[in-house]
Short mmCIF file of C-alpha atoms (C1' of nucleotides) in Angstrom, two decimals:
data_model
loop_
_atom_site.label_atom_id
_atom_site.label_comp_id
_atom_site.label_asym_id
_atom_site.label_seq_id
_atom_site.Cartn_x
_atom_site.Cartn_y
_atom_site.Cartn_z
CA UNK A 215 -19.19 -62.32 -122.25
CA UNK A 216 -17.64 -65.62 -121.13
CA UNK A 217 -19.95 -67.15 -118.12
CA UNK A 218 -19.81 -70.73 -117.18
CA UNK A 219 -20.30 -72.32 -120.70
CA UNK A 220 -18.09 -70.37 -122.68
CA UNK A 221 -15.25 -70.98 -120.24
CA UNK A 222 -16.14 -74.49 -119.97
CA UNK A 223 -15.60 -74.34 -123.73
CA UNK A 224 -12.66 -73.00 -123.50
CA UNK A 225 -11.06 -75.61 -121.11
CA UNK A 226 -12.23 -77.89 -122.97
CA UNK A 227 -10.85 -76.39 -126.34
CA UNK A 228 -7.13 -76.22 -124.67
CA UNK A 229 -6.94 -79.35 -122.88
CA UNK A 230 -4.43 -80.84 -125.84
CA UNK A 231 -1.91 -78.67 -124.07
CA UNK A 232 -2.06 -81.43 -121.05
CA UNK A 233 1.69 -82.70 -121.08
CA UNK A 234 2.96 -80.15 -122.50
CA UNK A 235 6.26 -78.30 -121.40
CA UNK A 236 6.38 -74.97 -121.00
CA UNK A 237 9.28 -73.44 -123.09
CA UNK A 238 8.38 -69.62 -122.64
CA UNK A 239 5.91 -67.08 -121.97
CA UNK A 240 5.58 -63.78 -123.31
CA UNK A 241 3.82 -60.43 -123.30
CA UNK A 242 2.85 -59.78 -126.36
CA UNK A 243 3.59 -56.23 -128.17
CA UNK A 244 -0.06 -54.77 -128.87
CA UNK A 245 0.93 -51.34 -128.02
CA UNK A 246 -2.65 -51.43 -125.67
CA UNK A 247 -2.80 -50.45 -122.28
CA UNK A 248 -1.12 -53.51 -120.63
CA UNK A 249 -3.48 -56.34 -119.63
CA UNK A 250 -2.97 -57.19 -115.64
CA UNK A 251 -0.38 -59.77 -115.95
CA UNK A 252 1.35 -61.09 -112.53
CA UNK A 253 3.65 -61.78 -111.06
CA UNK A 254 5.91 -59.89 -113.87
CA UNK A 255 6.71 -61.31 -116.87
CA UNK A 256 10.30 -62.42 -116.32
CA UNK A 257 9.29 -63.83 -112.55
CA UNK A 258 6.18 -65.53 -114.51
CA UNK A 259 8.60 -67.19 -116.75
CA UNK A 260 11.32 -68.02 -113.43
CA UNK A 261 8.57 -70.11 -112.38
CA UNK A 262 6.90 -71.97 -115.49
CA UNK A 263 9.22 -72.57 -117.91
CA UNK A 264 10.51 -76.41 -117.81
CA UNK A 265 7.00 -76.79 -115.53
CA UNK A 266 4.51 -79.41 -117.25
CA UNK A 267 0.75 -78.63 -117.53
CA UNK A 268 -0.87 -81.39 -116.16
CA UNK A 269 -4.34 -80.41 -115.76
CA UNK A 270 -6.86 -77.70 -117.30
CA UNK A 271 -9.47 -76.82 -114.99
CA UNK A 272 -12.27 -74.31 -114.83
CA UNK A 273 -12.96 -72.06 -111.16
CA UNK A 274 -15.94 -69.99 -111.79
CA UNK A 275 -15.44 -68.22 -114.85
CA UNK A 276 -11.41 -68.86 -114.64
CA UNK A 277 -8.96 -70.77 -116.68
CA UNK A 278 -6.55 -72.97 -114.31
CA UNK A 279 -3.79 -74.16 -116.35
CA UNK A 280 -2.39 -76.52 -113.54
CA UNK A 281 1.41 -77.06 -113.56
CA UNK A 282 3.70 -79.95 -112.16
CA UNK A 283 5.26 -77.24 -109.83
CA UNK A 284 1.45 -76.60 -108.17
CA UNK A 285 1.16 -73.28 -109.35
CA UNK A 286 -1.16 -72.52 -111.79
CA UNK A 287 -1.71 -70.25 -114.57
CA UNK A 288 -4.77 -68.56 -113.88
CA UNK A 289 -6.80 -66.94 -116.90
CA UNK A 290 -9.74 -64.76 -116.37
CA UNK A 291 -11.07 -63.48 -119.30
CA UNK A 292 -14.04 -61.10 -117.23
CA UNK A 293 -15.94 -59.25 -120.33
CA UNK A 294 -13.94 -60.27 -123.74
CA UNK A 295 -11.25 -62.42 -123.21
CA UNK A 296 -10.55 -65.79 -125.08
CA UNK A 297 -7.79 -68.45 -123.76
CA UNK A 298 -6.82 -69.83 -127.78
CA UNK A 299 -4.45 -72.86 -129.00
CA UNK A 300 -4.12 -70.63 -132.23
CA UNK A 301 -5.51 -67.94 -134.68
CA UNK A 302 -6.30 -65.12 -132.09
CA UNK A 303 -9.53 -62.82 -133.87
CA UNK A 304 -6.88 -59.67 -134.34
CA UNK A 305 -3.36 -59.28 -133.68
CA UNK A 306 -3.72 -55.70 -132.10
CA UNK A 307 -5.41 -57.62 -128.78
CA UNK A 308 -3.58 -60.27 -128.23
CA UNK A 309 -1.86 -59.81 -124.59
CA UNK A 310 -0.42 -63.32 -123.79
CA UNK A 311 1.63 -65.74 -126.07
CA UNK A 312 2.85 -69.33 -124.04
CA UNK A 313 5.17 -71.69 -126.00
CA UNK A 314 4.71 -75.38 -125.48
CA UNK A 315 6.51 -78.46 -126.44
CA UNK A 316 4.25 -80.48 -128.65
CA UNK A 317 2.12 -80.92 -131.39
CA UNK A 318 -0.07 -78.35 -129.47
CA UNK A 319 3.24 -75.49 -129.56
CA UNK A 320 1.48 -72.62 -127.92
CA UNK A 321 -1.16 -71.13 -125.77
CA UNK A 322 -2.74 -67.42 -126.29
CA UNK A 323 -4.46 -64.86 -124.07
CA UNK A 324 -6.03 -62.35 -126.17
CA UNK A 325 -8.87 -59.46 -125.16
CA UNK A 326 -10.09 -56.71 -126.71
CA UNK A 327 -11.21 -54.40 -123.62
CA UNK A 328 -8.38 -56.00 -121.56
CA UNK A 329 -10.34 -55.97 -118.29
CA UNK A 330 -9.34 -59.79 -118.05
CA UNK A 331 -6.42 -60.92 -115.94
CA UNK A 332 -3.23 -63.49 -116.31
CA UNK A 333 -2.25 -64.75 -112.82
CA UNK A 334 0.35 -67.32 -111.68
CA UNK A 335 -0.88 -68.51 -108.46
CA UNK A 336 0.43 -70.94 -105.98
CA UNK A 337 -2.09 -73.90 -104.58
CA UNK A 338 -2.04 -71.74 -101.27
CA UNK A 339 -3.42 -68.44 -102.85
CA UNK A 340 -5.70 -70.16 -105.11
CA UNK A 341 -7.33 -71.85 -101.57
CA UNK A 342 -6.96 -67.96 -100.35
CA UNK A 343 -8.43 -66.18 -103.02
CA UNK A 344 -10.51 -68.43 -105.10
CA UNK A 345 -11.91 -71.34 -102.27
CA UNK A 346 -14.79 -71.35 -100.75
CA UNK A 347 -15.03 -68.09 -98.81
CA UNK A 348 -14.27 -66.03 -101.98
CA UNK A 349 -16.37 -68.25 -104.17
CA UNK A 350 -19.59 -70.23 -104.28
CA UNK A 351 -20.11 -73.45 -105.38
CA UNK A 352 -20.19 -74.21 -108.81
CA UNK A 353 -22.97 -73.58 -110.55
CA UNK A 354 -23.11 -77.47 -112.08
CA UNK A 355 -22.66 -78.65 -109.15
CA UNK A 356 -25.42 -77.33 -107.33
CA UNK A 357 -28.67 -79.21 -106.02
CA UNK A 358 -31.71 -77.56 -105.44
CA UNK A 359 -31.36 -77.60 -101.52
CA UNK A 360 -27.75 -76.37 -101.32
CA UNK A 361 -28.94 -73.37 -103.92
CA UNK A 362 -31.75 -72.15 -101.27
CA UNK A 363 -29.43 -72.82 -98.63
CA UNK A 364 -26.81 -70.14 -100.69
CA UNK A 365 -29.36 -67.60 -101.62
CA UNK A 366 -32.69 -67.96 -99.62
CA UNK A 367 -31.82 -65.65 -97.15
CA UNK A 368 -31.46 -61.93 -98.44
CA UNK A 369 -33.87 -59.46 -100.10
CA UNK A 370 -32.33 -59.36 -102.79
CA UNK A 371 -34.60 -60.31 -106.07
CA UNK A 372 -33.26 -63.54 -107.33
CA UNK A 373 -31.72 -62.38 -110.74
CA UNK A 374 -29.38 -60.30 -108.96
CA UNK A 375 -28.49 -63.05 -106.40
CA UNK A 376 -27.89 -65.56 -109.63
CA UNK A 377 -24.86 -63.06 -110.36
CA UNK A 378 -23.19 -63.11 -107.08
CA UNK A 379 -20.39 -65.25 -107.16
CA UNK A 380 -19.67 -65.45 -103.87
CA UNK A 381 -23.05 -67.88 -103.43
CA UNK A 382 -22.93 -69.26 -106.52
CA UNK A 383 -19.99 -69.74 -109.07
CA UNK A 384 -20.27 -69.00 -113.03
CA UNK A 385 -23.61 -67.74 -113.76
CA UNK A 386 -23.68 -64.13 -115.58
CA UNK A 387 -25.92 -61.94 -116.75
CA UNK A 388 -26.79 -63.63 -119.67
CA UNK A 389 -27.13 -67.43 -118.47
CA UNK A 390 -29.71 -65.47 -115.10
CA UNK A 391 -32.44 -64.16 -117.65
CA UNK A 392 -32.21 -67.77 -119.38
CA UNK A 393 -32.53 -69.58 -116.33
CA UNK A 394 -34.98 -68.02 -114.77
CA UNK A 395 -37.45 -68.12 -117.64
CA UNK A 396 -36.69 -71.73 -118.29
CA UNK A 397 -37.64 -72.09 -114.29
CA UNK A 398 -40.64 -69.72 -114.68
CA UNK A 399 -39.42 -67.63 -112.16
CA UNK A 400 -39.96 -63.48 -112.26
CA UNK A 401 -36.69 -62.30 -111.98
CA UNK A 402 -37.71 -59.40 -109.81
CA UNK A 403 -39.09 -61.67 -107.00
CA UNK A 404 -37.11 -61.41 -103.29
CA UNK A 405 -35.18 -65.00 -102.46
CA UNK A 406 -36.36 -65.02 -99.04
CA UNK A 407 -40.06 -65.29 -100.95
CA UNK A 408 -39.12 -67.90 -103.10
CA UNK A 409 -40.31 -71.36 -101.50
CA UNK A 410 -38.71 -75.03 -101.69
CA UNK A 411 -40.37 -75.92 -104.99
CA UNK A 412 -39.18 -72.68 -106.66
CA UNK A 413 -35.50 -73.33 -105.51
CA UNK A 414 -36.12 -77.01 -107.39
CA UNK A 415 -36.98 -75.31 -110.37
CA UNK A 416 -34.52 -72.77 -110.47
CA UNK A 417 -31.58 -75.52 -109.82
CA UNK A 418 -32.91 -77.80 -112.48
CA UNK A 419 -32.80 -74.85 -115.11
CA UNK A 420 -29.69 -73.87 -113.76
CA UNK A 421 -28.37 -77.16 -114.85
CA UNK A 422 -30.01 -77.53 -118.06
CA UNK A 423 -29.06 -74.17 -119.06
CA UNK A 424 -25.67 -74.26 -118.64
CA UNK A 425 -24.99 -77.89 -119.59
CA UNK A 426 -27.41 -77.47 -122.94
CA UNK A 427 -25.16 -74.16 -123.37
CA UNK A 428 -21.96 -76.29 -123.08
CA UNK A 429 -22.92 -78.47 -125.96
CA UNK A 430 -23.16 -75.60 -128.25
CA UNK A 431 -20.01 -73.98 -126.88
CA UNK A 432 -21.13 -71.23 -125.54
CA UNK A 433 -23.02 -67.96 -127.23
CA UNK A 434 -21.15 -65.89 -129.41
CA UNK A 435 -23.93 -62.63 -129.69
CA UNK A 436 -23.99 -60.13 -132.44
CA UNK A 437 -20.23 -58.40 -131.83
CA UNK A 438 -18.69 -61.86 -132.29
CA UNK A 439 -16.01 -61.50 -129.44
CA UNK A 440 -16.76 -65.30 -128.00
CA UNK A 441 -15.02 -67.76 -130.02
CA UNK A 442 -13.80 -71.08 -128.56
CA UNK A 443 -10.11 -72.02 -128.45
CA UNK A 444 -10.08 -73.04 -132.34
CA UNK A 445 -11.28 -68.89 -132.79
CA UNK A 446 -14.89 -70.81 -133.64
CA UNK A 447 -18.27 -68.81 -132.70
CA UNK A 448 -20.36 -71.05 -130.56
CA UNK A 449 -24.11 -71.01 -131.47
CA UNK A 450 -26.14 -71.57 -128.00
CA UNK A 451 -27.29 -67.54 -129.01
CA UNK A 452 -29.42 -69.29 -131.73
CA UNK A 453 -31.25 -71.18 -128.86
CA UNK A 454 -31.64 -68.34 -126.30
CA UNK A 455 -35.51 -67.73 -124.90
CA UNK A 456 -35.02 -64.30 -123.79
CA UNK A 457 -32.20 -62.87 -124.16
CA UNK A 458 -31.17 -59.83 -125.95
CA UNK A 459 -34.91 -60.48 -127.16
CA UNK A 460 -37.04 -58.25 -126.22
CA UNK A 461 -40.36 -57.60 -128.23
CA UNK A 462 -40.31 -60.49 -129.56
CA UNK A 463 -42.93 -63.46 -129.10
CA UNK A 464 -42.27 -65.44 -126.17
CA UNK A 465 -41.38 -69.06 -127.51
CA UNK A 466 -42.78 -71.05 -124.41
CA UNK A 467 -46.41 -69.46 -124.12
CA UNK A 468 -46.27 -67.63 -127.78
CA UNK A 469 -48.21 -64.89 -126.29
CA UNK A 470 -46.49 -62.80 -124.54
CA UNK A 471 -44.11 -60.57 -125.35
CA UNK A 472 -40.66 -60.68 -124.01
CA UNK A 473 -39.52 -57.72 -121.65
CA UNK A 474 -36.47 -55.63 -121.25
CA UNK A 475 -36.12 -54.15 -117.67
CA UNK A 476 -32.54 -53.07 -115.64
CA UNK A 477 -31.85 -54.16 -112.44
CA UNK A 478 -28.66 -53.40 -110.64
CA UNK A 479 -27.45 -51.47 -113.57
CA UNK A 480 -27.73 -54.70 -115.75
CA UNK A 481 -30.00 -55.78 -118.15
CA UNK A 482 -32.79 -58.73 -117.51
CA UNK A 483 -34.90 -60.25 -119.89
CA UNK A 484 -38.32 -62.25 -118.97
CA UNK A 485 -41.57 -62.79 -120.29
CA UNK A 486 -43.94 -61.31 -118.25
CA UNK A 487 -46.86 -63.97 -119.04
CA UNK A 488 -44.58 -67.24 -117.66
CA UNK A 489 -42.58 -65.27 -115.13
CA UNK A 490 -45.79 -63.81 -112.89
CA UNK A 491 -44.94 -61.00 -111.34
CA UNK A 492 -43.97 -60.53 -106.84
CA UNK A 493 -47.51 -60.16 -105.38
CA UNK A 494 -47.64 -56.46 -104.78
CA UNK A 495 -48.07 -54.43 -101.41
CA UNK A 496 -52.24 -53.75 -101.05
CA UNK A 497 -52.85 -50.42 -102.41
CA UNK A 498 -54.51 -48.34 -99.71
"C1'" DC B 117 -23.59 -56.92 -92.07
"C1'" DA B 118 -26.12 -56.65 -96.45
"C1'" DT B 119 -26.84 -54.29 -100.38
"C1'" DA B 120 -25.90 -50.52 -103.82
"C1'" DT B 121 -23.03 -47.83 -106.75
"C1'" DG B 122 -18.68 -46.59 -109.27
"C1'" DT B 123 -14.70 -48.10 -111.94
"C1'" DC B 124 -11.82 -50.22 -115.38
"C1'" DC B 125 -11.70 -50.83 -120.85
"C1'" DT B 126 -12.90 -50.78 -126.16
"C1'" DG B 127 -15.81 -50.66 -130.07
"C1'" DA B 128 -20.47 -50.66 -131.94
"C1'" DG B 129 -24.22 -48.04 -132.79
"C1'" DA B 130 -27.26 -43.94 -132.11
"C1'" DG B 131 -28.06 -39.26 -132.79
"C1'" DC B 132 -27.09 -34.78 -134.47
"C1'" DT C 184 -19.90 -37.46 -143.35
"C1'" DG C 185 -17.77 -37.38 -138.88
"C1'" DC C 186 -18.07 -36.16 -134.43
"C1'" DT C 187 -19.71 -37.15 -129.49
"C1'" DC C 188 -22.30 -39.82 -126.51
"C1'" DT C 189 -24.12 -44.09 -124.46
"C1'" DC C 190 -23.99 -48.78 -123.62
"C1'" DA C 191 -22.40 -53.66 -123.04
"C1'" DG C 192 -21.25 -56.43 -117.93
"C1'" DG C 193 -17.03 -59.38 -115.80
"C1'" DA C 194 -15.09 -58.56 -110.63
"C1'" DC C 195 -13.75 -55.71 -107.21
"C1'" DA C 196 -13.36 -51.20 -104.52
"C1'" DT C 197 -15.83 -48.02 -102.17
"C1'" DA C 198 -20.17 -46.11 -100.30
"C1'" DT C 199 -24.53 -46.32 -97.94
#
DNA sequence: CATATGTCCTGAGAGC
DNA sequence: TGCTCTCAGGACATAT
């Protein structure tokens, strides 16, 4: 599930296309329920091909292939999408083919569940509907005051805050359980409970986290879908303290055992022996 | 207004 | 074995 690492990884993988021309873009004929892809396909191509990518950015958990016309191509890959130079995993899901001038001669949008997205956006809607009011700041970006200023203020407990992008950008469900361990915060605890020197821990993990992710491209977990733009599986899953480990020894106090719970219909992973528990209401 | 739930989609795995 | 059912969680729409 691509979060903040994985689609850093992917940026990063597809950045040779930087100078590229575009020479033509393409549905491409998986006989699938068609992928959102706007505008359509022959306007799409009306307004990149002859552009030049100059840039490949990340927003959130987006793709921005910026062109020299200020539109950008905006990929969102959402549960099982992968932005690819080459060699997409089957042919059946591949959605999106780009052709490029270059050594680098094309750029690929595939996705097995196809709930990800292929937008061309000018720089005016992207400041519409991916600035500041839509989304947080970035979740490397972040210092430990402007994180309590973002989230310190609702009820909510803090794992579920970690996944709303609107205060903070990129963090999913996988990346909250490992943060807040690393932190040694209980995921279940309310933000406006959480105090100054919490918020410092949880914006340092935050950063190590994600950046530590980022240098080993990203988790790829046991149905393989994440591969980087080289169709590579990353291999931060082999360094994961919690998650999608439950029962099994914690490997910070190598007592406890690490938990399983739900909370907002998603799954959260802590160790109950580093993570202590919200102090409960007095029992009458 | 803040927070909670439902929806989209496919394939893996469980259970019978 | 082969079927049906549940689950995985991105972002957004709708509900409370």
């Amino acid at each position: 599930m691509p979060e903040l690492p994985e689609v850093e990884t992917m940026r990063r993988g597809v950045l040779p296309i930087v100078g590229s021309q575009v020479l033509g873009v393409e549905r491409a004929a998986c006989g699938r329920k068609p992928i959102q892809i706007t505008p359509r396909i022959d306007a799409l191509a009306r307004r990149t091909v002859g552009q030049t990518i100059v840039d490949v950015g990340r927003i959130g958990k987006r793709v921005v292939v910026q062109l020299s016309s200020s539109d950008a191509l905006i990929f969102e890959p959402r549960m099982t999408g992968l932005v690819l130079l080459s060699d997409p995993p089957t042919q059946e899901h591949l959605r999106f083919r780009m052709r490029l001038s270059g050594s680098v001669d094309q750029l690929l949008y595939w996705d097995r569940r196809g709930l990800g997205s292929v937008r061309l956006l000018t720089a005016a809607e992207i400041a519409t509907q991916l600035g500041g009011d839509r989304l947080g700041p970035d979740a490397l970006l972040l210092d430990a005051e402007l994180m309590r200023q973002r989230l310190s203020a609702g009820r909510r407990a803090i794992k579920v805050a970690l996944l709303d992008q609107r205060a903070v950008a990129g963090i999913g469900n996988l990346y909250a359980s490992e943060i807040l361990h690393l932190a040694g915060v209980h995921p279940a605890k309310p933000c406006n409970v959480l105090r100054k020197a919490d918020w410092q821990r949880i914006a340092d993990a935050t950063r190590e986290v994600l950046s530590l992710a980022i240098r080993y491209e990203g988790s790829t977990l046991g149905d393989g879908t994440y591969r980087n733009a080289l169709n590579q599986a990353g291999s931060y899953q082999n360094h994961h303290r919690v998650y999608d480990r439950a029962d099994s020894v914690c490997g910070s106090c190598g007592r406890g055992a690490i938990v399983r719970v739900v909370q907002a219909q998603r799954a959260t992973f802590f160790c109950p022996r580093c993570q202590r528990a919200p102090r409960k209401k007095p029992a009458h």
